[in-house]
PDB file of C-alpha atoms in Angstrom:
ATOM      1  CA  MET A   9       0.000   0.000   0.000  1.00  0.00           C
ATOM      2  CA  SER A  10       1.597   3.262  -1.136  1.00  0.00           C
ATOM      3  CA  ARG A  11       1.413   6.019   1.457  1.00  0.00           C
ATOM      4  CA  ASN A  12       1.247   8.649  -1.278  1.00  0.00           C
ATOM      5  CA  ARG A  13      -1.942   7.087  -2.612  1.00  0.00           C
ATOM      6  CA  PHE A  14      -3.708   7.506   0.714  1.00  0.00           C
ATOM      7  CA  VAL A  15      -2.403  10.855   2.006  1.00  0.00           C
ATOM      8  CA  PRO A  16      -3.494  13.994   0.106  1.00  0.00           C
ATOM      9  CA  PRO A  17      -0.755  16.461  -0.876  1.00  0.00           C
ATOM     10  CA  GLN A  18      -2.627  19.255   0.884  1.00  0.00           C
ATOM     11  CA  HIS A  19      -0.406  20.191   3.810  1.00  0.00           C
ATOM     12  CA  GLY A  20      -2.319  23.366   4.712  1.00  0.00           C
ATOM     13  CA  ALA A  21      -5.515  21.399   5.143  1.00  0.00           C
ATOM     14  CA  TRP A  22      -4.283  19.843   8.386  1.00  0.00           C
ATOM     15  CA  ALA A  23      -4.138  23.234  10.090  1.00  0.00           C
ATOM     16  CA  MET A  24      -7.686  23.951   8.954  1.00  0.00           C
ATOM     17  CA  LEU A  25      -8.773  20.646  10.430  1.00  0.00           C
ATOM     18  CA  LEU A  26      -6.873  20.719  13.724  1.00  0.00           C
ATOM     19  CA  LEU A  27      -7.018  24.379  14.771  1.00  0.00           C
ATOM     20  CA  PRO A  28     -10.838  24.594  15.058  1.00  0.00           C
ATOM     21  CA  TRP A  29     -11.006  21.264  16.900  1.00  0.00           C
ATOM     22  CA  LEU A  30      -8.207  22.195  19.303  1.00  0.00           C
ATOM     23  CA  ALA A  31      -9.532  25.707  19.907  1.00  0.00           C
ATOM     24  CA  GLY A  32     -13.025  24.335  20.447  1.00  0.00           C
ATOM     25  CA  VAL A  33     -11.862  21.669  22.892  1.00  0.00           C
ATOM     26  CA  LEU A  34      -9.543  23.975  24.832  1.00  0.00           C
ATOM     27  CA  THR A  35     -12.247  26.598  25.319  1.00  0.00           C
ATOM     28  CA  ALA A  36     -15.252  24.310  25.852  1.00  0.00           C
ATOM     29  CA  GLY A  37     -13.449  21.726  27.975  1.00  0.00           C
ATOM     30  CA  PHE A  38     -12.358  18.255  26.939  1.00  0.00           C
ATOM     31  CA  ARG A  39     -14.887  15.413  26.972  1.00  0.00           C
ATOM     32  CA  ARG A  40     -14.218  11.827  25.999  1.00  0.00           C
ATOM     33  CA  PRO A  41     -16.428  11.992  22.865  1.00  0.00           C
ATOM     34  CA  HIS A  42     -14.058  14.636  21.502  1.00  0.00           C
ATOM     35  CA  LEU A  43     -11.525  11.908  20.657  1.00  0.00           C
ATOM     36  CA  PRO A  44     -13.775   9.807  18.374  1.00  0.00           C
ATOM     37  CA  LEU A  45     -15.032  13.116  16.987  1.00  0.00           C
ATOM     38  CA  LEU A  46     -11.459  13.960  15.962  1.00  0.00           C
ATOM     39  CA  VAL A  47     -10.975  10.578  14.316  1.00  0.00           C
ATOM     40  CA  ALA A  48     -14.251  10.929  12.416  1.00  0.00           C
ATOM     41  CA  TRP A  49     -13.402  14.531  11.464  1.00  0.00           C
ATOM     42  CA  LEU A  50      -9.982  13.671  10.017  1.00  0.00           C
ATOM     43  CA  ALA A  51     -11.250  10.566   8.240  1.00  0.00           C
ATOM     44  CA  ALA A  52     -14.203  12.499   6.822  1.00  0.00           C
ATOM     45  CA  TYR A  53     -11.774  15.008   5.332  1.00  0.00           C
ATOM     46  CA  LEU A  54      -9.730  12.217   3.760  1.00  0.00           C
ATOM     47  CA  PHE A  55     -12.885  10.610   2.381  1.00  0.00           C
ATOM     48  CA  SER A  56     -14.149  13.923   1.020  1.00  0.00           C
ATOM     49  CA  TYR A  57     -10.817  14.702  -0.633  1.00  0.00           C
ATOM     50  CA  TYR A  58     -10.842  11.483  -2.637  1.00  0.00           C
ATOM     51  CA  PHE A  59     -14.560  11.745  -3.315  1.00  0.00           C
ATOM     52  CA  LEU A  60     -14.005  15.189  -4.833  1.00  0.00           C
ATOM     53  CA  GLN A  61     -11.145  13.741  -6.885  1.00  0.00           C
ATOM     54  CA  ALA A  62     -13.609  11.194  -8.253  1.00  0.00           C
ATOM     55  CA  VAL A  63     -16.070  13.979  -9.070  1.00  0.00           C
ATOM     56  CA  LYS A  64     -13.357  16.017 -10.768  1.00  0.00           C
ATOM     57  CA  THR A  65     -11.877  13.210 -12.872  1.00  0.00           C
ATOM     58  CA  ARG A  66     -15.080  11.167 -13.367  1.00  0.00           C
ATOM     59  CA  ARG A  67     -12.975   8.127 -12.498  1.00  0.00           C
ATOM     60  CA  LEU A  68     -14.290   6.512  -9.335  1.00  0.00           C
ATOM     61  CA  ALA A  69     -12.155   3.396  -9.798  1.00  0.00           C
ATOM     62  CA  ARG A  70      -8.983   5.407  -9.197  1.00  0.00           C
ATOM     63  CA  VAL A  71      -9.980   6.267  -5.636  1.00  0.00           C
ATOM     64  CA  ARG A  72     -12.249   3.358  -4.723  1.00  0.00           C
ATOM     65  CA  ALA A  73      -9.681   1.918  -2.301  1.00  0.00           C
ATOM     66  CA  GLN A  74      -9.346   5.229  -0.465  1.00  0.00           C
ATOM     67  CA  LEU A  75     -13.113   5.657  -0.201  1.00  0.00           C
ATOM     68  CA  LEU A  76     -13.561   2.118   1.084  1.00  0.00           C
ATOM     69  CA  LEU A  77     -10.893   2.730   3.710  1.00  0.00           C
ATOM     70  CA  TYR A  78     -11.832   6.188   4.973  1.00  0.00           C
ATOM     71  CA  GLY A  79     -15.607   5.802   4.751  1.00  0.00           C
ATOM     72  CA  PRO A  80     -15.888   3.275   7.616  1.00  0.00           C
ATOM     73  CA  VAL A  81     -13.121   4.988   9.598  1.00  0.00           C
ATOM     74  CA  ALA A  82     -15.223   8.156   9.539  1.00  0.00           C
ATOM     75  CA  ALA A  83     -18.618   6.486   9.971  1.00  0.00           C
ATOM     76  CA  VAL A  84     -17.961   4.273  13.001  1.00  0.00           C
ATOM     77  CA  PRO A  85     -16.562   6.866  15.453  1.00  0.00           C
ATOM     78  CA  GLY A  86     -18.966   9.432  13.997  1.00  0.00           C
ATOM     79  CA  ALA A  87     -21.894   7.169  14.844  1.00  0.00           C
ATOM     80  CA  LEU A  88     -20.559   6.716  18.378  1.00  0.00           C
ATOM     81  CA  VAL A  89     -20.428  10.485  18.891  1.00  0.00           C
ATOM     82  CA  LEU A  90     -23.968  10.860  17.535  1.00  0.00           C
ATOM     83  CA  LEU A  91     -25.214   8.263  20.001  1.00  0.00           C
ATOM     84  CA  VAL A  92     -23.926  10.448  22.820  1.00  0.00           C
ATOM     85  CA  ARG A  93     -24.842  13.798  21.284  1.00  0.00           C
ATOM     86  CA  PRO A  94     -27.674  13.265  18.758  1.00  0.00           C
ATOM     87  CA  GLN A  95     -28.198  17.042  18.622  1.00  0.00           C
ATOM     88  CA  LEU A  96     -25.112  17.164  16.410  1.00  0.00           C
ATOM     89  CA  LEU A  97     -27.443  16.142  13.579  1.00  0.00           C
ATOM     90  CA  TRP A  98     -28.586  19.767  13.480  1.00  0.00           C
ATOM     91  CA  TYR A  99     -25.241  20.638  11.893  1.00  0.00           C
ATOM     92  CA  GLY A 100     -25.856  18.220   9.036  1.00  0.00           C
ATOM     93  CA  PRO A 101     -27.651  20.626   6.679  1.00  0.00           C
ATOM     94  CA  ALA A 102     -24.934  23.274   7.048  1.00  0.00           C
ATOM     95  CA  PHE A 103     -22.127  20.815   6.329  1.00  0.00           C
ATOM     96  CA  ALA A 104     -24.092  19.312   3.424  1.00  0.00           C
ATOM     97  CA  ALA A 105     -24.747  22.714   1.831  1.00  0.00           C
ATOM     98  CA  LEU A 106     -21.113  23.776   2.128  1.00  0.00           C
ATOM     99  CA  PHE A 107     -19.868  20.461   0.789  1.00  0.00           C
ATOM    100  CA  ALA A 108     -22.259  20.830  -2.143  1.00  0.00           C
ATOM    101  CA  VAL A 109     -20.326  23.979  -3.047  1.00  0.00           C
ATOM    102  CA  ASN A 110     -17.109  21.926  -3.061  1.00  0.00           C
ATOM    103  CA  VAL A 111     -18.746  19.322  -5.290  1.00  0.00           C
ATOM    104  CA  ALA A 112     -19.956  21.972  -7.731  1.00  0.00           C
ATOM    105  CA  TYR A 113     -16.477  23.465  -8.082  1.00  0.00           C
ATOM    106  CA  ALA A 114     -14.900  20.015  -8.386  1.00  0.00           C
ATOM    107  CA  ARG A 115     -17.234  19.258 -11.283  1.00  0.00           C
ATOM    108  CA  ARG A 116     -16.018  22.481 -12.914  1.00  0.00           C
ATOM    109  CA  ARG A 117     -12.393  21.605 -12.083  1.00  0.00           C
ATOM    110  CA  ASP A 118     -12.068  24.956 -10.382  1.00  0.00           C
ATOM    111  CA  GLU A 119     -11.203  23.978  -6.808  1.00  0.00           C
ATOM    112  CA  ARG A 120      -8.920  27.002  -6.389  1.00  0.00           C
ATOM    113  CA  ALA A 121     -11.826  29.429  -6.737  1.00  0.00           C
ATOM    114  CA  LEU A 122     -12.202  31.843  -3.840  1.00  0.00           C
ATOM    115  CA  VAL A 123     -15.801  30.847  -3.110  1.00  0.00           C
ATOM    116  CA  ASN A 124     -14.790  27.193  -2.921  1.00  0.00           C
ATOM    117  CA  ASP A 125     -11.962  28.026  -0.517  1.00  0.00           C
ATOM    118  CA  LEU A 126     -14.306  30.036   1.697  1.00  0.00           C
ATOM    119  CA  ALA A 127     -16.812  27.169   1.754  1.00  0.00           C
ATOM    120  CA  SER A 128     -14.027  24.902   3.010  1.00  0.00           C
ATOM    121  CA  VAL A 129     -13.088  27.477   5.650  1.00  0.00           C
ATOM    122  CA  ALA A 130     -16.682  27.624   6.860  1.00  0.00           C
ATOM    123  CA  GLN A 131     -16.881  23.828   7.117  1.00  0.00           C
ATOM    124  CA  SER A 132     -13.704  23.674   9.167  1.00  0.00           C
ATOM    125  CA  CYS A 133     -14.644  26.488  11.514  1.00  0.00           C
ATOM    126  CA  LEU A 134     -18.052  24.986  12.275  1.00  0.00           C
ATOM    127  CA  MET A 135     -16.080  22.406  14.243  1.00  0.00           C
ATOM    128  CA  VAL A 136     -15.730  25.030  17.002  1.00  0.00           C
ATOM    129  CA  PHE A 137     -19.495  24.878  17.548  1.00  0.00           C
ATOM    130  CA  VAL A 138     -19.527  21.088  17.207  1.00  0.00           C
ATOM    131  CA  CYS A 139     -16.930  20.802  19.980  1.00  0.00           C
ATOM    132  CA  ALA A 140     -18.996  23.112  22.182  1.00  0.00           C
ATOM    133  CA  THR A 141     -22.084  20.969  21.596  1.00  0.00           C
ATOM    134  CA  VAL A 142     -20.162  17.788  22.421  1.00  0.00           C
ATOM    135  CA  ALA A 143     -19.028  19.424  25.678  1.00  0.00           C
ATOM    136  CA  GLY A 144     -22.580  20.501  26.480  1.00  0.00           C
ATOM    137  CA  ARG A 145     -21.659  24.200  26.476  1.00  0.00           C
ATOM    138  CA  PRO A 146     -23.932  27.015  25.235  1.00  0.00           C
ATOM    139  CA  LEU A 147     -23.110  27.926  21.653  1.00  0.00           C
ATOM    140  CA  VAL A 148     -22.928  31.615  22.545  1.00  0.00           C
ATOM    141  CA  GLU A 149     -19.729  30.878  24.474  1.00  0.00           C
ATOM    142  CA  ALA A 150     -18.116  29.565  21.285  1.00  0.00           C
ATOM    143  CA  VAL A 151     -18.951  32.611  19.144  1.00  0.00           C
ATOM    144  CA  PRO A 152     -15.732  34.574  19.904  1.00  0.00           C
ATOM    145  CA  VAL A 153     -13.608  31.484  19.178  1.00  0.00           C
ATOM    146  CA  PHE A 154     -15.502  30.818  15.961  1.00  0.00           C
ATOM    147  CA  ALA A 155     -15.110  34.454  14.909  1.00  0.00           C
ATOM    148  CA  ALA A 156     -11.371  34.505  15.578  1.00  0.00           C
ATOM    149  CA  VAL A 157     -10.671  31.217  13.797  1.00  0.00           C
ATOM    150  CA  THR A 158     -12.897  32.093  10.828  1.00  0.00           C
ATOM    151  CA  ALA A 159     -11.298  35.516  10.454  1.00  0.00           C
ATOM    152  CA  TYR A 160      -7.846  33.956  10.584  1.00  0.00           C
ATOM    153  CA  PHE A 161      -8.495  31.347   7.916  1.00  0.00           C
ATOM    154  CA  THR A 162     -10.423  33.738   5.659  1.00  0.00           C
ATOM    155  CA  GLY A 163      -7.546  36.193   5.825  1.00  0.00           C
ATOM    156  CA  THR A 164      -5.076  33.396   5.209  1.00  0.00           C
ATOM    157  CA  VAL A 165      -6.920  32.318   2.051  1.00  0.00           C
ATOM    158  CA  LEU A 166      -6.620  35.847   0.670  1.00  0.00           C
ATOM    159  CA  TYR A 167      -3.031  36.329   1.830  1.00  0.00           C
ATOM    160  CA  VAL A 168      -1.751  33.016   0.435  1.00  0.00           C
ATOM    161  CA  LYS A 169      -3.299  33.817  -2.928  1.00  0.00           C
ATOM    162  CA  THR A 170      -1.319  37.089  -2.974  1.00  0.00           C
ATOM    163  CA  MET A 171       1.842  35.089  -2.310  1.00  0.00           C
ATOM    164  CA  ILE A 172       1.401  32.306  -4.871  1.00  0.00           C
ATOM    165  CA  ARG A 173      -1.390  32.060  -7.440  1.00  0.00           C
ATOM    166  CA  GLU A 174      -2.427  35.731  -7.448  1.00  0.00           C
ATOM    167  CA  ARG A 175       0.935  37.275  -6.598  1.00  0.00           C
ATOM    168  CA  ASP A 176       0.600  39.838  -9.384  1.00  0.00           C
ATOM    169  CA  SER A 177      -3.011  40.787  -8.626  1.00  0.00           C
ATOM    170  CA  ALA A 178      -3.438  44.247  -7.116  1.00  0.00           C
ATOM    171  CA  GLY A 179      -7.095  43.445  -6.478  1.00  0.00           C
ATOM    172  CA  TYR A 180      -6.331  40.425  -4.302  1.00  0.00           C
ATOM    173  CA  TYR A 181      -3.685  42.395  -2.439  1.00  0.00           C
ATOM    174  CA  ARG A 182      -6.143  45.184  -1.621  1.00  0.00           C
ATOM    175  CA  ALA A 183      -8.808  42.685  -0.596  1.00  0.00           C
ATOM    176  CA  SER A 184      -6.347  40.886   1.670  1.00  0.00           C
ATOM    177  CA  VAL A 185      -5.126  44.039   3.405  1.00  0.00           C
ATOM    178  CA  LEU A 186      -8.630  45.494   3.792  1.00  0.00           C
ATOM    179  CA  PHE A 187      -9.934  42.240   5.231  1.00  0.00           C
ATOM    180  CA  HIS A 188      -7.083  42.090   7.725  1.00  0.00           C
ATOM    181  CA  LEU A 189      -7.761  45.695   8.723  1.00  0.00           C
ATOM    182  CA  ALA A 190     -11.408  44.833   9.359  1.00  0.00           C
ATOM    183  CA  ALA A 191     -10.404  41.717  11.296  1.00  0.00           C
ATOM    184  CA  LEU A 192      -8.026  43.776  13.403  1.00  0.00           C
ATOM    185  CA  GLY A 193     -10.809  46.181  14.287  1.00  0.00           C
ATOM    186  CA  ALA A 194     -13.144  43.313  15.178  1.00  0.00           C
ATOM    187  CA  ALA A 195     -10.442  41.707  17.341  1.00  0.00           C
ATOM    188  CA  TRP A 196     -11.077  44.368  19.989  1.00  0.00           C
ATOM    189  CA  TRP A 197     -14.265  42.451  20.722  1.00  0.00           C
ATOM    190  CA  VAL A 198     -12.360  39.245  21.497  1.00  0.00           C
ATOM    191  CA  GLY A 199      -9.469  40.586  23.576  1.00  0.00           C
ATOM    192  CA  VAL A 200      -6.042  42.207  23.558  1.00  0.00           C
ATOM    193  CA  PRO A 201      -3.956  39.018  22.965  1.00  0.00           C
ATOM    194  CA  VAL A 202      -6.030  38.184  19.885  1.00  0.00           C
ATOM    195  CA  LEU A 203      -5.742  41.813  18.811  1.00  0.00           C
ATOM    196  CA  VAL A 204      -1.937  41.534  18.922  1.00  0.00           C
ATOM    197  CA  VAL A 205      -2.033  38.370  16.783  1.00  0.00           C
ATOM    198  CA  PHE A 206      -4.226  40.030  14.174  1.00  0.00           C
ATOM    199  CA  ALA A 207      -1.913  43.046  14.123  1.00  0.00           C
ATOM    200  CA  LEU A 208       0.917  40.665  13.210  1.00  0.00           C
ATOM    201  CA  LEU A 209      -1.287  38.998  10.594  1.00  0.00           C
ATOM    202  CA  LEU A 210      -2.049  42.394   9.080  1.00  0.00           C
ATOM    203  CA  ALA A 211       1.665  43.184   8.949  1.00  0.00           C
ATOM    204  CA  ARG A 212       2.458  39.959   7.100  1.00  0.00           C
ATOM    205  CA  ALA A 213      -0.457  40.514   4.689  1.00  0.00           C
ATOM    206  CA  ALA A 214       0.721  44.062   3.926  1.00  0.00           C
ATOM    207  CA  LEU A 215       4.489  43.561   3.823  1.00  0.00           C
ATOM    208  CA  LEU A 216       5.270  40.077   2.525  1.00  0.00           C
ATOM    209  CA  PRO A 217       3.524  40.010  -0.883  1.00  0.00           C
ATOM    210  CA  GLY A 218       6.027  40.835  -3.600  1.00  0.00           C
ATOM    211  CA  ARG A 219       8.978  39.402  -1.682  1.00  0.00           C
ATOM    212  CA  ARG A 220       8.885  36.164  -3.678  1.00  0.00           C
ATOM    213  CA  LEU A 221       8.930  33.760  -0.769  1.00  0.00           C
ATOM    214  CA  THR A 222       8.832  30.074  -1.640  1.00  0.00           C
ATOM    215  CA  PRO A 223       5.651  28.076  -0.896  1.00  0.00           C
ATOM    216  CA  LYS A 224       7.579  26.293   1.875  1.00  0.00           C
ATOM    217  CA  GLN A 225       8.487  29.608   3.508  1.00  0.00           C
ATOM    218  CA  VAL A 226       4.888  30.803   3.230  1.00  0.00           C
ATOM    219  CA  GLY A 227       3.751  27.560   4.838  1.00  0.00           C
ATOM    220  CA  LEU A 228       6.189  27.836   7.730  1.00  0.00           C
ATOM    221  CA  ILE A 229       4.988  31.364   8.476  1.00  0.00           C
ATOM    222  CA  GLU A 230       1.404  30.115   8.545  1.00  0.00           C
ATOM    223  CA  ILE A 231       2.312  27.267  10.884  1.00  0.00           C
ATOM    224  CA  ALA A 232       3.752  29.818  13.291  1.00  0.00           C
ATOM    225  CA  ALA A 233       0.644  31.997  12.968  1.00  0.00           C
ATOM    226  CA  THR A 234      -1.637  29.010  13.583  1.00  0.00           C
ATOM    227  CA  VAL A 235       0.246  28.012  16.739  1.00  0.00           C
ATOM    228  CA  LEU A 236       0.234  31.598  17.998  1.00  0.00           C
ATOM    229  CA  LEU A 237      -3.506  31.927  17.514  1.00  0.00           C
ATOM    230  CA  LEU A 238      -4.101  28.573  19.209  1.00  0.00           C
ATOM    231  CA  VAL A 239      -2.095  29.750  22.212  1.00  0.00           C
ATOM    232  CA  VAL A 240      -3.884  33.074  22.681  1.00  0.00           C
ATOM    233  CA  VAL A 241      -7.514  32.197  21.905  1.00  0.00           C
ATOM    234  CA  PRO A 242      -8.163  29.814  24.840  1.00  0.00           C
ATOM    235  CA  VAL A 243      -6.633  32.228  27.368  1.00  0.00           C
ATOM    236  CA  THR A 244      -8.507  35.223  25.979  1.00  0.00           C
ATOM    237  CA  VAL A 245     -12.116  34.102  25.560  1.00  0.00           C
TER     238      VAL A 245
END
């Protein structure tokens, strides 16, 4: 079994999967169902990645093995979590609608479209609310965490485009900087530590485009930003 056949070459996706779960758990409080939730969450991403590849290429046979592996790995722990917290079913329509956007763009072979990226961001960040529900916490308590994580990933989508695929686009650069300015203003609502992080994010969005960093360097900067946000959010909200 080739590892490369079963692990997507999407390194940034792991931050989008783990940060919302970790931030949600750290702020809502850990409960035992959070562990099978994590397994189901990661396996569901892996299943969805290969499913979208099948939609894009119209060749299901190429990814049948991956779907047969990750489908049960996602379904079994997911079912266990639902037995404990059946109210999680209320999130189903939101996840289904957002995933339908991914499917539509996969059919068009346009997965890099901004709307598709933002739909993926929304799916990931909903995990903050899911973790709160698993912990039995009021959803209102998770709103600041959800806002901070969503603002971070939305800004990152815009910023990374200015560094790689849209590096020569003045429009994307303006959108990225303006969004980070708005996020910085909204960070006052969350707290000073988060405000400091978003000030740094604004600086990198304004100053780094045009410096021709390699994708690896861009990725390392985002890893540092992700860790920093994860550190400050639980102690702020």
